[in-house]
Short mmCIF file of C-alpha atoms in Angstrom, two decimals:
data_model
loop_
_atom_site.label_atom_id
_atom_site.label_comp_id
_atom_site.label_asym_id
_atom_site.label_seq_id
_atom_site.Cartn_x
_atom_site.Cartn_y
_atom_site.Cartn_z
CA MET A 4 177.17 111.95 79.99
CA VAL A 5 179.39 108.90 80.18
CA ALA A 6 182.16 108.94 82.77
CA GLU A 7 185.82 108.74 81.87
CA ILE A 8 187.00 105.42 83.28
CA VAL A 9 190.23 106.15 85.15
CA SER A 10 192.51 103.15 84.72
CA GLY A 11 194.69 102.58 87.76
CA LEU A 12 196.49 99.93 85.74
CA GLU A 13 197.69 102.50 83.22
CA TYR A 14 198.54 105.22 85.73
CA SER A 15 200.35 102.74 87.99
CA LYS A 16 202.55 101.78 85.04
CA LYS A 17 203.52 105.43 84.70
CA VAL A 18 204.43 105.69 88.40
CA LEU A 19 206.46 102.48 88.31
CA HIS A 20 208.20 103.48 85.07
CA ASP A 21 209.21 106.80 86.62
CA VAL A 22 210.51 105.08 89.77
CA GLY A 23 212.42 102.54 87.68
CA GLU A 24 214.07 105.36 85.74
CA LYS A 25 215.02 107.12 88.97
CA ILE A 26 216.56 103.94 90.39
CA ALA A 27 218.59 103.44 87.21
CA LYS A 28 219.73 107.08 87.21
CA THR A 29 220.66 106.91 90.90
CA ARG A 30 222.79 103.84 90.19
CA GLU A 31 224.77 105.76 87.58
CA HIS A 32 226.23 107.81 90.45
CA HIS A 33 225.84 105.23 93.23
CA PRO A 34 226.31 101.77 91.67
CA HIS A 35 225.46 99.90 94.86
CA PHE A 36 222.21 101.76 95.53
CA GLU A 37 219.26 99.53 96.47
CA ALA A 38 215.63 100.09 97.43
CA VAL A 39 214.52 97.16 99.56
CA LEU A 40 210.99 96.52 100.82
CA ALA A 41 210.44 93.97 103.61
CA ILE A 42 206.97 92.42 103.74
CA VAL A 43 206.10 90.69 107.00
CA GLN A 44 203.42 88.02 106.63
CA VAL A 45 201.96 86.02 109.50
CA GLY A 46 200.24 82.81 108.40
CA ASN A 47 199.27 81.86 104.88
CA ARG A 48 196.03 83.54 103.77
CA SER A 49 195.51 82.95 100.07
CA ASP A 50 194.34 86.53 99.41
CA SER A 51 197.40 87.89 101.22
CA ASN A 52 199.62 85.66 99.06
CA VAL A 53 198.12 87.23 95.92
CA TYR A 54 198.69 90.79 97.15
CA ILE A 55 202.22 90.05 98.34
CA ASN A 56 203.23 88.39 95.08
CA ALA A 57 201.99 91.44 93.15
CA LYS A 58 204.14 93.74 95.30
CA LEU A 59 207.24 91.57 94.98
CA LYS A 60 206.78 91.22 91.22
CA LYS A 61 206.33 94.93 90.55
CA ALA A 62 209.31 95.83 92.74
CA GLN A 63 211.54 93.39 90.88
CA GLU A 64 210.36 94.61 87.46
CA ILE A 65 211.70 98.12 88.05
CA GLY A 66 214.95 97.26 89.81
CA ALA A 67 213.81 97.48 93.42
CA HIS A 68 213.83 94.47 95.73
CA GLY A 69 211.20 92.81 97.85
CA LYS A 70 211.99 90.56 100.77
CA LEU A 71 209.26 88.35 102.23
CA ILE A 72 209.50 87.47 105.91
CA LYS A 73 206.92 84.70 106.22
CA LEU A 74 206.15 83.73 109.80
CA PRO A 75 204.06 80.83 111.12
CA ASP A 76 200.53 81.30 112.42
CA THR A 77 201.77 80.10 115.81
CA ILE A 78 203.97 83.15 116.37
CA THR A 79 203.47 85.17 119.56
CA GLN A 80 203.26 88.94 119.81
CA GLY A 81 206.64 89.04 121.54
CA ASP A 82 208.35 87.08 118.76
CA LEU A 83 206.71 89.22 116.09
CA LYS A 84 207.92 92.34 117.90
CA ARG A 85 211.48 90.97 117.77
CA GLU A 86 211.15 90.42 114.01
CA ILE A 87 210.05 94.02 113.47
CA MET A 88 212.83 95.43 115.66
CA ALA A 89 215.41 93.38 113.75
CA LEU A 90 214.17 94.88 110.47
CA ASN A 91 214.29 98.37 111.98
CA HIS A 92 217.98 97.86 112.76
CA ASP A 93 218.83 96.23 109.42
CA ASN A 94 220.53 98.88 107.28
CA ASN A 95 219.78 96.88 104.15
CA ILE A 96 216.02 97.38 104.60
CA ASP A 97 214.43 100.66 103.45
CA GLY A 98 210.72 99.95 103.89
CA ILE A 99 208.70 97.65 106.17
CA ILE A 100 205.06 96.70 105.86
CA VAL A 101 203.01 94.19 107.82
CA GLN A 102 200.50 92.39 105.61
CA LEU A 103 197.03 92.63 107.13
CA PRO A 104 194.98 90.92 108.36
CA LEU A 105 197.30 88.82 110.50
CA ASP A 106 196.56 85.10 110.19
CA CYS A 107 197.49 83.95 113.68
CA LYS A 108 196.30 81.49 116.30
CA HIS A 109 197.44 83.80 119.10
CA GLU A 110 195.93 87.19 119.84
CA ILE A 111 198.14 89.92 118.45
CA ASP A 112 197.48 93.66 118.57
CA ALA A 113 198.11 94.67 114.95
CA ASP A 114 198.12 98.41 115.78
CA TYR A 115 200.80 97.83 118.41
CA ILE A 116 202.94 95.85 115.95
CA ILE A 117 202.63 98.42 113.16
CA ASP A 118 203.52 101.21 115.55
CA LEU A 119 206.84 99.46 116.28
CA ILE A 120 208.00 100.14 112.70
CA ASP A 121 210.66 102.84 112.41
CA PRO A 122 208.79 105.91 111.02
CA LEU A 123 211.54 106.26 108.40
CA LYS A 124 210.76 102.75 107.14
CA ASP A 125 206.97 103.00 107.52
CA VAL A 126 206.25 103.02 103.76
CA ASP A 127 202.56 102.28 104.38
CA GLY A 128 202.32 105.51 106.41
CA LEU A 129 200.39 103.78 109.20
CA THR A 130 202.42 104.42 112.34
CA ARG A 131 201.05 106.95 114.82
CA ILE A 132 203.91 109.31 113.98
CA ASN A 133 203.25 109.40 110.24
CA ALA A 134 199.47 109.33 110.68
CA GLY A 135 199.73 112.19 113.18
CA ARG A 136 201.89 114.27 110.89
CA LEU A 137 199.42 113.77 108.05
CA ALA A 138 196.50 114.74 110.30
CA ARG A 139 198.36 117.94 111.29
CA GLY A 140 199.18 118.80 107.67
CA GLU A 141 202.93 118.27 108.00
CA LEU A 142 203.07 116.98 104.43
CA GLN A 143 206.80 117.49 103.96
CA ARG A 144 207.62 115.37 107.00
CA THR A 145 205.35 112.38 106.57
CA ILE A 146 205.02 109.30 104.40
CA PHE A 147 201.63 109.25 102.68
CA PRO A 148 199.56 106.05 103.09
CA CYS A 149 199.58 104.22 99.77
CA THR A 150 195.88 103.93 98.94
CA PRO A 151 194.94 107.57 99.70
CA PHE A 152 198.13 108.69 97.91
CA GLY A 153 197.07 106.64 94.89
CA CYS A 154 193.59 108.21 94.99
CA LEU A 155 195.05 111.72 95.02
CA TYR A 156 197.43 110.88 92.17
CA LEU A 157 194.56 109.53 90.02
CA VAL A 158 192.56 112.73 90.54
CA GLN A 159 195.53 114.93 89.65
CA GLN A 160 196.55 112.90 86.62
CA ALA A 161 193.11 112.20 85.14
CA THR A 162 192.08 115.86 85.36
CA GLY A 163 195.52 117.11 84.32
CA ASN A 164 195.42 119.53 87.25
CA PRO A 165 197.69 119.05 90.30
CA ASN A 166 195.49 121.57 92.17
CA PHE A 167 192.16 120.02 91.18
CA VAL A 168 191.20 119.20 94.79
CA SER A 169 191.54 122.82 95.93
CA GLY A 170 188.14 124.34 96.71
CA LYS A 171 186.22 121.14 95.91
CA GLU A 172 183.61 119.43 98.08
CA VAL A 173 185.12 116.06 99.02
CA VAL A 174 183.02 113.34 100.66
CA VAL A 175 184.69 110.23 102.08
CA LEU A 176 182.54 107.20 102.87
CA GLY A 177 184.37 105.20 105.52
CA ARG A 178 186.71 106.15 108.37
CA SER A 179 189.18 103.25 108.46
CA LYS A 180 192.76 103.90 109.56
CA ILE A 181 194.08 102.57 106.24
CA VAL A 182 191.88 104.42 103.72
CA GLY A 183 189.03 106.64 104.91
CA SER A 184 190.60 108.72 107.68
CA PRO A 185 193.97 109.32 105.98
CA ALA A 186 192.25 110.05 102.64
CA ALA A 187 190.17 112.71 104.37
CA ALA A 188 193.31 114.28 105.86
CA LEU A 189 195.26 114.14 102.59
CA PHE A 190 192.47 115.77 100.58
CA LEU A 191 191.86 118.32 103.34
CA TRP A 192 195.50 119.45 103.25
CA HIS A 193 195.27 119.68 99.47
CA HIS A 194 192.57 122.28 100.19
CA GLY A 195 189.40 120.28 99.68
CA THR A 196 186.41 120.82 101.96
CA VAL A 197 186.04 117.35 103.42
CA THR A 198 183.07 115.51 104.94
CA ILE A 199 183.58 112.03 106.42
CA CYS A 200 180.55 109.71 106.46
CA HIS A 201 180.28 106.43 108.36
CA SER A 202 177.75 103.94 109.72
CA LYS A 203 176.24 106.47 112.15
CA THR A 204 175.94 109.33 109.64
CA PRO A 205 172.35 110.35 108.84
CA ASN A 206 171.28 111.32 105.32
CA ILE A 207 174.37 109.86 103.64
CA LYS A 208 172.79 110.03 100.18
CA GLU A 209 172.21 113.79 100.48
CA LYS A 210 175.79 114.32 101.63
CA CYS A 211 177.16 112.27 98.72
CA LEU A 212 175.14 114.36 96.26
CA ARG A 213 177.16 117.43 97.32
CA ALA A 214 180.49 115.81 96.45
CA ASP A 215 182.66 117.03 93.60
CA ILE A 216 184.99 114.18 94.64
CA LEU A 217 183.46 111.07 96.20
CA ILE A 218 185.82 108.54 97.82
CA VAL A 219 184.08 105.30 98.74
CA ALA A 220 185.75 102.85 101.13
CA ILE A 221 182.90 101.33 103.07
CA GLY A 222 183.24 97.61 102.26
CA LYS A 223 179.73 96.98 100.91
CA LYS A 224 179.09 95.77 97.37
CA HIS A 225 177.40 98.42 95.19
CA PHE A 226 176.52 100.53 98.25
CA VAL A 227 176.59 103.76 96.23
CA LYS A 228 173.93 104.05 93.54
CA ALA A 229 173.79 106.37 90.56
CA ASP A 230 171.27 108.69 92.24
CA TRP A 231 173.79 109.29 95.06
CA ILE A 232 176.26 110.92 92.66
CA LYS A 233 176.44 114.57 91.65
CA PRO A 234 176.53 114.84 87.83
CA GLY A 235 180.14 115.17 86.68
CA ALA A 236 181.65 114.14 90.04
CA PHE A 237 184.98 112.32 90.34
CA VAL A 238 184.12 108.97 91.96
CA ILE A 239 186.90 106.89 93.49
CA ASP A 240 185.90 103.33 94.40
CA CYS A 241 188.23 101.76 96.98
CA GLY A 242 185.97 98.76 97.61
CA ILE A 243 187.06 95.13 97.32
CA ASN A 244 184.10 92.79 97.77
CA VAL A 245 184.13 89.15 96.72
CA GLY A 246 180.98 87.94 94.95
CA GLU A 247 178.70 85.24 96.31
CA ASP A 248 179.70 82.66 93.68
CA PRO A 249 182.65 80.73 95.22
CA THR A 250 183.68 79.37 91.81
CA SER A 251 184.23 82.77 90.14
CA ARG A 252 185.68 84.83 93.05
CA LYS A 253 184.62 87.92 91.10
CA ILE A 254 185.54 91.23 92.72
CA TYR A 255 183.05 94.07 93.07
CA GLY A 256 183.47 97.65 94.22
CA ASP A 257 181.45 99.72 96.67
CA VAL A 258 179.92 101.67 93.75
CA ASP A 259 177.36 100.37 91.26
CA THR A 260 179.74 101.00 88.37
CA GLU A 261 177.42 100.36 85.43
CA ALA A 262 174.83 102.81 86.69
CA ALA A 263 177.33 105.32 88.07
CA LYS A 264 179.19 105.76 84.81
CA GLU A 265 176.07 107.37 83.31
CA VAL A 266 176.26 110.17 85.90
CA ALA A 267 179.86 110.63 87.07
CA GLY A 268 182.47 112.63 85.21
CA TYR A 269 185.31 110.30 86.22
CA LEU A 270 185.10 106.84 87.73
CA THR A 271 187.71 104.33 88.92
CA PRO A 272 186.85 100.71 88.08
CA VAL A 273 187.05 97.64 90.33
CA PRO A 274 189.25 95.78 89.71
CA GLY A 275 191.91 97.80 87.93
CA GLY A 276 191.44 101.15 89.63
CA VAL A 277 192.76 102.00 93.07
CA GLY A 278 194.35 98.57 93.73
CA PRO A 279 197.26 98.86 91.27
CA MET A 280 197.89 102.42 92.47
CA THR A 281 198.32 101.18 96.04
CA VAL A 282 201.12 98.85 94.94
CA ALA A 283 202.77 101.53 92.81
CA MET A 284 202.75 104.10 95.62
CA LEU A 285 204.17 101.54 98.04
CA ILE A 286 207.16 101.01 95.77
CA ARG A 287 207.48 104.74 95.15
CA ASN A 288 207.52 105.38 98.91
CA THR A 289 210.16 102.67 99.35
CA TYR A 290 212.41 104.30 96.74
CA GLU A 291 212.00 107.74 98.31
CA GLN A 292 212.89 106.42 101.75
CA ALA A 293 215.86 104.47 100.35
CA LYS A 294 217.14 107.66 98.76
CA ARG A 295 216.62 109.57 102.00
CA ARG A 296 218.27 106.92 104.17
CA ARG A 297 221.13 105.87 101.94
CA LEU A 298 222.07 109.07 100.13
CA ALA A 299 220.88 112.12 102.05
CA GLY A 300 223.00 111.33 105.07
CA LYS A 301 222.43 112.09 108.71
CA GLU A 302 220.80 115.50 108.24
CA ALA A 303 217.79 114.08 106.36
CA ASN A 304 217.34 111.41 108.99
CA GLU A 305 217.39 113.98 111.76
CA GLU A 306 214.62 115.96 110.03
CA PHE A 307 212.38 112.87 110.34
CA ASP A 308 213.37 112.01 113.89
CA ASN A 309 210.75 112.21 116.62
#
């Protein structure tokens, strides 16, 4: 058996093409319609610059707009709060994300800052309100976090079955607030039987071997070996690990891809797997919230109110 390599690059193009078509169609009836994403960056990390430029570029390509609010690394938590509140009240902004990690000389509570974002503009799905709704299974009233949403989309599209997760054993390695925990909730409420593994979990290998769908977001290069994978499983590698060679800056996943592809049924590569899907889902979320805010009127907003 050789796994089908699930290209996030190709599937992200499909998502972005669909969103671009929807924006164009919306403008036929509402010529002034915009979908505007505000990206708040503190400091000047080079890796953050790469990710931000990718988001701005993809948004522009399909007729959406990205706005970068670049703030100095000397900013205080109070000043950053004021920046977020200003974006919340700006009717020209449909989505707000804070690029993490913050690159700041002062101590800033990133969770506190993210939780200031208006839930209607929280297109990363990371505020307590959206995270809580996802955890409770209120799928119609929440914004899905981009990376887990991209993982779910890849499973549905690659298998050709929107209900593929239903009844499957799903194992998630990692419990981060950005990937592991929300992925577990999203797959649970799509009727998977979900196990979350983390640094204190005993017998991780045995648990992974039960997985029909294995989502790996643990932050360790090639942590998952081929003999951890159930034959035919759908393996989703969310890892981003930079190699030891400083001249190449090669990126590795959390799964030993070369070995795993001899066992798995489906496998996402690194790079070119989950990463492009995260960007695509961010822009899709921004469009959906723009449509909700700008076109659906007060009633739709009230449905999302706290």
